[in-house]
Amino acid sequence: MQTISPQDFPEAELKRFGDVLKSIGKYMTLRDPIIGASAAETEFSSSQIHALMWCGTEGQLTMGELARRSNVTEKTITGIVDRLEKNGYLERQRDPNDRRVIHVVITDKGREQFHMLEKTMRLRFAAFLSLLDPPDRQSLYGILEKVLERVSQQATTSGKSNL
């Protein structure tokens, strides 16, 4: 099997691929195999990785937003955040304007883990992209970007995605 590394692809291409997948993930409720495979290699569950990745990418999220992005119930996200907070990766902060609202924020320790997970995902992106030649990759980006545009339009029009 061919050894693939992120250096085999321009940084802009890996960033574009990751950004499109993350953006599509905001609207779709599918578990992606890249995160699932990463969970098997770490101390984290797939749901914990989703929580770390969303908080690392978005900054602070409410518990409800994090639950929706991670495709779990608010009750389930509470347990996930409990474990990640206990281990120092995330912390809860009350909204100063509405004390009922709890924001989840990534800690310095969590940010270190987030960056390590991002590196692992870039390796997986590179492996995935290596299956296609450059023109096909450009076609893939165009298709994914069309999907993102249409899912985003659907979510804007109806308030949610049907995917």
Coordinates of N, CA, C and O in Angstrom, one line a residue:
M1 N 0.8 -1.2 0.0 CA 0.0 0.0 0.0 C 0.9 1.2 0.0 O 1.9 1.3 0.7
Q2 N 0.5 2.2 -0.7 CA 1.2 3.5 -0.9 C 1.1 4.3 0.4 O 0.1 4.4 1.1
T3 N 2.3 4.8 0.9 CA 2.3 5.7 2.1 C 1.9 7.1 1.7 O 2.5 7.6 0.7
I4 N 0.9 7.7 2.4 CA 0.4 9.0 2.0 C 0.7 9.9 3.2 O 0.5 9.5 4.4
S5 N 1.1 11.1 3.0 CA 1.2 12.1 4.0 C 0.6 13.4 3.6 O 0.4 13.6 2.4
P6 N 0.3 14.2 4.5 CA -0.3 15.5 4.2 C 0.6 16.3 3.2 O 0.1 17.2 2.5
Q7 N 1.9 16.1 3.3 CA 2.8 16.8 2.4 C 2.6 16.5 0.9 O 3.1 17.2 0.1
D8 N 1.9 15.4 0.7 CA 1.6 15.0 -0.7 C 0.6 15.9 -1.4 O 0.3 15.8 -2.6
F9 N -0.1 16.8 -0.6 CA -1.1 17.6 -1.1 C -0.8 19.1 -0.6 O -0.4 19.3 0.5
P10 N -1.1 20.0 -1.4 CA -0.9 21.4 -1.0 C -1.8 21.7 0.2 O -3.0 21.2 0.3
E11 N -1.3 22.5 1.2 CA -2.1 22.8 2.4 C -3.4 23.4 2.1 O -4.4 23.1 2.7
A12 N -3.5 24.2 1.1 CA -4.7 24.9 0.7 C -5.8 23.8 0.3 O -7.0 24.0 0.6
E13 N -5.3 22.7 -0.4 CA -6.2 21.7 -0.8 C -6.8 20.9 0.4 O -8.0 20.6 0.4
L14 N -5.9 20.6 1.3 CA -6.4 19.8 2.5 C -7.3 20.7 3.3 O -8.3 20.2 3.8
K15 N -7.0 22.0 3.4 CA -7.8 22.9 4.2 C -9.2 23.0 3.5 O -10.2 23.0 4.2
R16 N -9.2 23.2 2.2 CA -10.4 23.3 1.5 C -11.3 22.1 1.7 O -12.5 22.2 1.9
F17 N -10.7 20.9 1.6 CA -11.4 19.6 1.7 C -12.0 19.5 3.1 O -13.2 19.3 3.3
G18 N -11.2 19.8 4.1 CA -11.6 19.8 5.5 C -12.7 20.8 5.8 O -13.7 20.5 6.5
D19 N -12.6 22.0 5.3 CA -13.6 23.1 5.5 C -14.9 22.7 4.9 O -16.0 22.9 5.5
V20 N -14.9 22.1 3.7 CA -16.1 21.7 3.0 C -16.8 20.6 3.8 O -18.0 20.7 4.1
L21 N -16.0 19.6 4.2 CA -16.6 18.5 5.0 C -17.2 19.0 6.3 O -18.3 18.6 6.7
K22 N -16.5 19.9 7.0 CA -17.0 20.5 8.3 C -18.2 21.3 8.0 O -19.2 21.2 8.8
S23 N -18.2 22.0 7.0 CA -19.4 22.9 6.7 C -20.6 22.0 6.3 O -21.7 22.3 6.8
I24 N -20.4 20.9 5.6 CA -21.5 20.0 5.2 C -22.0 19.4 6.5 O -23.2 19.2 6.8
G25 N -21.1 19.0 7.4 CA -21.4 18.4 8.7 C -22.3 19.3 9.6 O -23.0 18.8 10.4
K26 N -22.3 20.6 9.4 CA -23.2 21.5 10.2 C -24.6 21.2 9.8 O -25.5 21.5 10.6
Y27 N -24.9 20.7 8.6 CA -26.3 20.5 8.1 C -26.7 19.1 8.1 O -27.9 18.8 8.0
M28 N -25.7 18.1 8.1 CA -26.1 16.7 7.9 C -25.9 16.0 9.2 O -25.1 16.4 10.1
T29 N -26.6 15.0 9.4 CA -26.6 14.2 10.7 C -25.9 12.9 10.6 O -26.1 12.0 11.3
L30 N -25.0 12.8 9.6 CA -24.3 11.5 9.3 C -23.0 11.5 10.2 O -22.3 12.5 10.3
R31 N -22.7 10.4 10.7 CA -21.4 10.2 11.4 C -20.4 9.9 10.3 O -20.5 9.1 9.4
D32 N -19.3 10.7 10.3 CA -18.3 10.5 9.3 C -17.2 9.4 9.7 O -16.8 9.3 10.8
P33 N -16.8 8.6 8.7 CA -15.9 7.5 9.0 C -14.5 8.0 9.4 O -13.8 7.3 10.1
I34 N -14.2 9.2 9.1 CA -12.9 9.7 9.4 C -12.8 9.9 11.0 O -11.8 9.5 11.6
I35 N -13.8 10.4 11.6 CA -13.8 10.6 13.0 C -14.0 9.2 13.7 O -13.3 9.0 14.7
G36 N -14.8 8.4 13.2 CA -15.0 7.1 13.8 C -13.6 6.3 13.8 O -13.3 5.6 14.8
A37 N -12.9 6.4 12.7 CA -11.6 5.7 12.6 C -10.6 6.3 13.6 O -9.8 5.6 14.2
S38 N -10.7 7.6 13.8 CA -9.8 8.3 14.7 C -10.1 7.9 16.1 O -9.2 7.8 17.0
A39 N -11.4 7.7 16.5 CA -11.7 7.3 17.8 C -11.1 5.9 18.2 O -10.7 5.7 19.3
A40 N -11.0 5.0 17.2 CA -10.4 3.7 17.5 C -9.0 3.8 17.9 O -8.4 2.9 18.5
E41 N -8.3 4.9 17.5 CA -6.9 5.1 17.8 C -6.6 5.9 19.0 O -5.4 6.2 19.3
T42 N -7.6 6.4 19.6 CA -7.4 7.4 20.7 C -8.1 6.9 22.0 O -8.8 5.9 22.0
E43 N -8.0 7.7 23.0 CA -8.7 7.4 24.3 C -10.1 7.9 24.2 O -10.9 7.8 25.2
F44 N -10.5 8.6 23.1 CA -11.8 9.2 23.0 C -12.8 8.4 22.3 O -12.5 7.7 21.3
S45 N -14.1 8.6 22.6 CA -15.2 8.0 21.8 C -15.4 8.9 20.6 O -15.0 10.0 20.6
S46 N -16.1 8.4 19.7 CA -16.5 9.2 18.5 C -17.2 10.4 18.9 O -17.0 11.5 18.4
S47 N -18.1 10.3 19.8 CA -18.9 11.5 20.3 C -18.0 12.5 21.0 O -18.2 13.7 20.8
Q48 N -17.1 12.0 21.7 CA -16.1 12.9 22.4 C -15.3 13.7 21.4 O -15.0 14.9 21.5
I49 N -14.9 13.0 20.3 CA -14.1 13.6 19.3 C -14.9 14.7 18.6 O -14.4 15.8 18.3
H50 N -16.2 14.3 18.3 CA -17.0 15.3 17.7 C -17.1 16.6 18.5 O -17.0 17.7 18.0
A51 N -17.3 16.4 19.8 CA -17.4 17.6 20.7 C -16.1 18.4 20.8 O -16.2 19.6 20.7
L52 N -15.0 17.7 20.8 CA -13.7 18.4 20.8 C -13.5 19.1 19.5 O -13.0 20.3 19.5
M53 N -13.8 18.5 18.4 CA -13.6 19.1 17.1 C -14.5 20.3 16.9 O -14.1 21.3 16.4
W54 N -15.8 20.2 17.3 CA -16.7 21.3 17.1 C -16.3 22.5 18.0 O -16.3 23.6 17.5
C55 N -15.9 22.2 19.3 CA -15.5 23.3 20.1 C -14.1 23.9 19.7 O -13.9 25.1 19.8
G56 N -13.2 23.1 19.2 CA -12.0 23.5 18.7 C -12.1 24.4 17.4 O -11.4 25.4 17.2
T57 N -13.1 24.0 16.6 CA -13.4 24.7 15.3 C -14.2 26.0 15.5 O -13.9 27.1 15.0
E58 N -15.2 25.9 16.3 CA -16.2 27.0 16.5 C -16.0 27.9 17.7 O -16.6 29.0 17.8
G59 N -15.1 27.5 18.6 CA -14.9 28.3 19.8 C -16.0 27.8 20.8 O -16.1 26.6 21.1
Q60 N -16.8 28.7 21.3 CA -17.8 28.3 22.3 C -19.1 28.0 21.6 O -19.5 28.6 20.6
L61 N -19.8 26.9 22.1 CA -21.1 26.6 21.7 C -22.0 26.3 22.9 O -21.5 25.9 23.9
T62 N -23.3 26.6 22.7 CA -24.2 26.2 23.8 C -24.3 24.7 23.8 O -23.9 24.0 22.9
M63 N -24.8 24.1 24.9 CA -25.0 22.7 25.0 C -25.9 22.2 23.9 O -25.6 21.2 23.3
G64 N -26.9 22.9 23.6 CA -27.9 22.5 22.6 C -27.2 22.6 21.2 O -27.4 21.6 20.4
E65 N -26.4 23.6 20.9 CA -25.7 23.7 19.6 C -24.8 22.5 19.5 O -24.7 21.9 18.4
L66 N -24.0 22.2 20.6 CA -23.1 21.1 20.5 C -23.8 19.8 20.3 O -23.3 18.9 19.6
A67 N -24.9 19.6 21.0 CA -25.7 18.4 20.8 C -26.1 18.2 19.4 O -25.9 17.1 18.8
R68 N -26.6 19.3 18.8 CA -27.1 19.2 17.4 C -25.9 18.9 16.4 O -26.0 18.1 15.5
R69 N -24.8 19.6 16.6 CA -23.6 19.4 15.7 C -23.1 18.0 15.9 O -22.6 17.4 14.9
S70 N -23.1 17.4 17.1 CA -22.6 16.1 17.4 C -23.6 15.0 17.1 O -23.3 13.8 17.2
N71 N -24.8 15.4 16.7 CA -25.9 14.4 16.4 C -26.2 13.5 17.6 O -26.3 12.3 17.4
V72 N -26.3 14.1 18.8 CA -26.8 13.4 20.0 C -27.8 14.3 20.7 O -28.0 15.5 20.4
T73 N -28.5 13.7 21.7 CA -29.5 14.4 22.4 C -28.8 15.3 23.4 O -27.6 15.1 23.7
E74 N -29.5 16.3 24.0 CA -28.9 17.2 25.0 C -28.5 16.4 26.2 O -27.5 16.7 26.9
K75 N -29.3 15.4 26.6 CA -29.0 14.5 27.7 C -27.7 13.8 27.5 O -26.8 13.7 28.4
T76 N -27.5 13.3 26.3 CA -26.2 12.6 25.9 C -25.1 13.5 25.9 O -24.0 13.2 26.4
I77 N -25.2 14.7 25.4 CA -24.1 15.7 25.3 C -23.7 16.1 26.7 O -22.5 16.3 27.0
T78 N -24.6 16.1 27.7 CA -24.3 16.4 29.1 C -23.2 15.4 29.6 O -22.2 15.8 30.2
G79 N -23.5 14.1 29.4 CA -22.5 13.1 29.8 C -21.2 13.2 29.1 O -20.1 13.0 29.7
I80 N -21.2 13.5 27.8 CA -20.0 13.6 27.0 C -19.2 14.8 27.6 O -18.0 14.7 27.8
V81 N -19.8 16.0 27.8 CA -19.1 17.1 28.3 C -18.7 16.9 29.7 O -17.6 17.3 30.1
D82 N -19.5 16.2 30.5 CA -19.0 15.9 31.9 C -17.7 15.2 31.9 O -16.8 15.6 32.6
R83 N -17.5 14.1 31.0 CA -16.3 13.4 31.0 C -15.1 14.2 30.4 O -14.0 14.2 31.0
L84 N -15.4 15.0 29.4 CA -14.3 15.8 28.8 C -13.9 17.0 29.8 O -12.8 17.3 29.9
E85 N -14.9 17.5 30.5 CA -14.6 18.5 31.5 C -13.8 17.9 32.7 O -12.8 18.5 33.1
K86 N -14.2 16.7 33.1 CA -13.5 16.1 34.2 C -12.0 15.8 33.9 O -11.2 16.0 34.8
N87 N -11.8 15.6 32.6 CA -10.4 15.3 32.2 C -9.7 16.5 31.7 O -8.6 16.5 31.2
G88 N -10.3 17.7 31.8 CA -9.6 19.0 31.5 C -9.6 19.4 30.1 O -8.9 20.3 29.7
Y89 N -10.5 18.8 29.2 CA -10.5 19.2 27.8 C -11.5 20.3 27.5 O -11.2 21.0 26.5
L90 N -12.6 20.3 28.2 CA -13.6 21.3 28.0 C -14.0 21.9 29.3 O -13.7 21.3 30.3
E91 N -14.6 23.1 29.2 CA -15.2 23.6 30.5 C -16.5 24.3 30.1 O -16.8 24.7 29.0
R92 N -17.4 24.3 31.1 CA -18.7 25.0 31.0 C -18.6 26.4 31.5 O -17.9 26.6 32.5
Q93 N -19.2 27.3 30.8 CA -19.2 28.7 31.3 C -20.7 29.3 31.1 O -21.3 29.1 30.1
R94 N -21.1 29.9 32.2 CA -22.5 30.5 32.1 C -22.4 31.8 31.2 O -21.5 32.5 31.3
D95 N -23.5 32.0 30.4 CA -23.6 33.2 29.6 C -23.8 34.4 30.6 O -24.7 34.3 31.4
P96 N -23.0 35.4 30.5 CA -23.2 36.5 31.4 C -24.5 37.3 31.2 O -25.0 37.9 32.2
N97 N -25.1 37.2 30.0 CA -26.4 37.9 29.8 C -27.6 37.0 30.1 O -28.7 37.6 30.2
D98 N -27.4 35.7 30.1 CA -28.6 34.8 30.4 C -28.0 33.6 31.2 O -27.5 32.7 30.6
R99 N -28.1 33.7 32.5 CA -27.5 32.6 33.3 C -28.0 31.2 33.1 O -27.4 30.3 33.5
R100 N -29.1 31.1 32.4 CA -29.7 29.8 32.1 C -28.9 29.1 31.0 O -28.9 27.9 30.8
V101 N -28.2 29.9 30.2 CA -27.5 29.4 29.0 C -26.0 29.0 29.4 O -25.3 29.8 30.0
I102 N -25.7 27.8 29.1 CA -24.3 27.2 29.4 C -23.6 27.1 28.0 O -24.1 26.5 27.1
H103 N -22.4 27.7 28.0 CA -21.5 27.6 26.8 C -20.4 26.5 27.2 O -20.0 26.4 28.3
V104 N -20.1 25.8 26.2 CA -19.0 24.8 26.3 C -17.8 25.4 25.6 O -17.9 25.8 24.4
V105 N -16.7 25.5 26.3 CA -15.4 26.1 25.8 C -14.3 25.1 25.9 O -14.1 24.4 26.9
I106 N -13.5 25.1 24.8 CA -12.3 24.2 24.9 C -11.2 24.8 25.7 O -11.0 26.0 25.7
T107 N -10.5 24.0 26.5 CA -9.4 24.5 27.3 C -8.1 24.4 26.6 O -8.0 23.9 25.4
D108 N -7.0 24.8 27.2 CA -5.7 24.7 26.5 C -5.4 23.2 26.3 O -4.9 22.9 25.2
K109 N -5.6 22.4 27.3 CA -5.4 21.0 27.1 C -6.2 20.4 26.0 O -5.8 19.6 25.2
G110 N -7.5 20.8 25.9 CA -8.4 20.4 24.8 C -7.9 20.9 23.5 O -8.0 20.2 22.5
R111 N -7.4 22.1 23.4 CA -6.9 22.7 22.2 C -5.7 21.8 21.7 O -5.5 21.6 20.5
E112 N -4.8 21.4 22.6 CA -3.7 20.6 22.2 C -4.2 19.3 21.6 O -3.7 18.8 20.5
Q113 N -5.2 18.7 22.2 CA -5.8 17.4 21.7 C -6.4 17.7 20.4 O -6.3 16.9 19.4
F114 N -7.1 18.8 20.2 CA -7.8 19.2 19.0 C -6.8 19.2 17.9 O -7.0 18.7 16.8
H115 N -5.6 19.9 18.1 CA -4.6 20.0 17.1 C -4.1 18.6 16.7 O -3.8 18.3 15.5
M116 N -3.9 17.7 17.7 CA -3.4 16.4 17.3 C -4.5 15.6 16.5 O -4.2 14.9 15.6
L117 N -5.8 15.8 16.9 CA -6.8 15.1 16.1 C -6.9 15.7 14.7 O -7.1 15.0 13.7
E118 N -6.7 17.0 14.6 CA -6.7 17.6 13.2 C -5.6 17.0 12.4 O -5.8 16.8 11.2
K119 N -4.4 16.8 12.9 CA -3.3 16.2 12.2 C -3.7 14.8 11.7 O -3.4 14.4 10.6
T120 N -4.3 14.0 12.6 CA -4.8 12.7 12.2 C -5.8 12.8 11.1 O -5.7 12.0 10.1
M121 N -6.7 13.7 11.2 CA -7.7 13.8 10.1 C -7.1 14.3 8.8 O -7.5 13.8 7.7
R122 N -6.1 15.1 8.9 CA -5.4 15.5 7.6 C -4.7 14.3 7.0 O -4.7 14.2 5.7
L123 N -4.2 13.4 7.8 CA -3.6 12.2 7.2 C -4.7 11.4 6.5 O -4.5 10.8 5.4
R124 N -5.9 11.3 7.1 CA -7.0 10.6 6.5 C -7.5 11.3 5.2 O -7.9 10.7 4.3
F125 N -7.5 12.6 5.3 CA -7.9 13.4 4.1 C -7.0 13.1 3.0 O -7.4 12.9 1.8
A126 N -5.7 13.1 3.3 CA -4.6 12.8 2.2 C -4.8 11.4 1.7 O -4.8 11.2 0.4
A127 N -5.1 10.4 2.5 CA -5.3 9.1 2.0 C -6.6 9.0 1.1 O -6.6 8.4 0.0
F128 N -7.6 9.7 1.5 CA -8.8 9.8 0.7 C -8.6 10.4 -0.6 O -9.0 9.9 -1.7
L129 N -7.9 11.6 -0.6 CA -7.7 12.3 -1.8 C -6.7 11.6 -2.7 O -6.8 11.8 -3.9
S130 N -5.9 10.8 -2.2 CA -4.9 10.1 -3.0 C -5.6 9.1 -4.0 O -5.0 8.7 -5.0
L131 N -6.8 8.8 -3.7 CA -7.6 7.9 -4.6 C -8.0 8.6 -5.9 O -8.3 7.9 -6.9
L132 N -7.8 9.9 -6.0 CA -8.3 10.7 -7.2 C -7.1 11.4 -7.7 O -6.2 11.9 -7.0
D133 N -7.1 11.6 -9.1 CA -6.1 12.4 -9.7 C -6.6 13.9 -9.5 O -7.7 14.2 -9.2
P134 N -5.7 14.9 -9.7 CA -6.0 16.3 -9.5 C -7.3 16.8 -10.2 O -8.1 17.4 -9.6
P135 N -7.6 16.4 -11.5 CA -8.8 16.9 -12.1 C -10.1 16.3 -11.4 O -11.1 17.0 -11.2
D136 N -10.0 15.0 -11.0 CA -11.1 14.4 -10.3 C -11.3 15.1 -8.9 O -12.4 15.2 -8.4
R137 N -10.2 15.4 -8.2 CA -10.3 16.1 -6.9 C -11.0 17.4 -7.1 O -11.9 17.8 -6.3
Q138 N -10.7 18.2 -8.2 CA -11.3 19.4 -8.4 C -12.8 19.2 -8.7 O -13.7 20.0 -8.2
S139 N -13.2 18.1 -9.4 CA -14.6 17.8 -9.6 C -15.3 17.5 -8.3 O -16.4 17.9 -8.1
L140 N -14.6 16.7 -7.5 CA -15.1 16.4 -6.1 C -15.4 17.7 -5.3 O -16.5 17.8 -4.8
Y141 N -14.5 18.6 -5.3 CA -14.7 19.8 -4.5 C -15.9 20.6 -5.1 O -16.7 21.1 -4.3
G142 N -16.0 20.6 -6.4 CA -17.1 21.3 -7.0 C -18.4 20.7 -6.6 O -19.4 21.4 -6.3
I143 N -18.5 19.4 -6.6 CA -19.7 18.6 -6.2 C -20.0 18.9 -4.8 O -21.1 19.2 -4.4
L144 N -19.0 18.7 -3.9 CA -19.2 18.9 -2.5 C -19.7 20.4 -2.2 O -20.5 20.6 -1.3
E145 N -19.1 21.3 -2.8 CA -19.5 22.7 -2.6 C -20.9 23.0 -3.1 O -21.6 23.7 -2.5
K146 N -21.3 22.3 -4.2 CA -22.7 22.4 -4.6 C -23.6 21.8 -3.5 O -24.7 22.3 -3.3
V147 N -23.2 20.6 -3.0 CA -24.0 20.0 -1.9 C -24.1 21.0 -0.7 O -25.2 21.2 -0.2
L148 N -23.0 21.6 -0.3 CA -23.0 22.5 0.8 C -24.0 23.7 0.5 O -24.8 24.1 1.3
E149 N -23.9 24.2 -0.7 CA -24.7 25.4 -1.1 C -26.2 25.0 -1.0 O -27.0 25.7 -0.4
R150 N -26.5 23.8 -1.5 CA -27.9 23.4 -1.6 C -28.5 23.0 -0.2 O -29.6 23.3 0.2
V151 N -27.6 22.4 0.6 CA -28.0 22.0 2.0 C -28.2 23.3 2.8 O -29.1 23.4 3.6
S152 N -27.3 24.2 2.6 CA -27.4 25.5 3.3 C -28.6 26.3 2.9 O -29.3 26.8 3.8
Q153 N -29.0 26.3 1.6 CA -30.2 27.0 1.1 C -31.4 26.3 1.7 O -32.3 26.9 2.2
Q154 N -31.4 25.0 1.8 CA -32.5 24.2 2.3 C -32.7 24.5 3.8 O -33.8 24.8 4.3
A155 N -31.6 24.6 4.5 CA -31.6 24.9 6.0 C -32.1 26.3 6.2 O -32.9 26.6 7.1
T156 N -31.7 27.2 5.3 CA -32.1 28.6 5.5 C -33.6 28.8 5.2 O -34.3 29.5 5.9
T157 N -34.1 28.1 4.2 CA -35.5 28.2 3.8 C -36.4 27.5 4.8 O -37.4 28.1 5.2
S158 N -36.1 26.3 5.2 CA -37.0 25.5 6.1 C -36.6 25.5 7.6 O -37.3 25.0 8.4
G159 N -35.4 26.1 7.9 CA -35.0 26.1 9.3 C -34.2 24.9 9.6 O -33.7 24.8 10.7
K160 N -34.2 23.9 8.7 CA -33.4 22.7 9.0 C -33.2 21.9 7.7 O -33.8 22.2 6.7
S161 N -32.3 21.0 7.7 CA -32.0 20.2 6.6 C -32.8 18.9 6.6 O -33.1 18.4 7.7
N162 N -33.1 18.4 5.5 CA -33.8 17.1 5.4 C -32.9 15.9 5.4 O -33.3 14.8 5.3
L163 N -31.6 16.2 5.4 CA -30.6 15.1 5.3 C -30.3 14.6 6.7 O -30.4 15.2 7.7

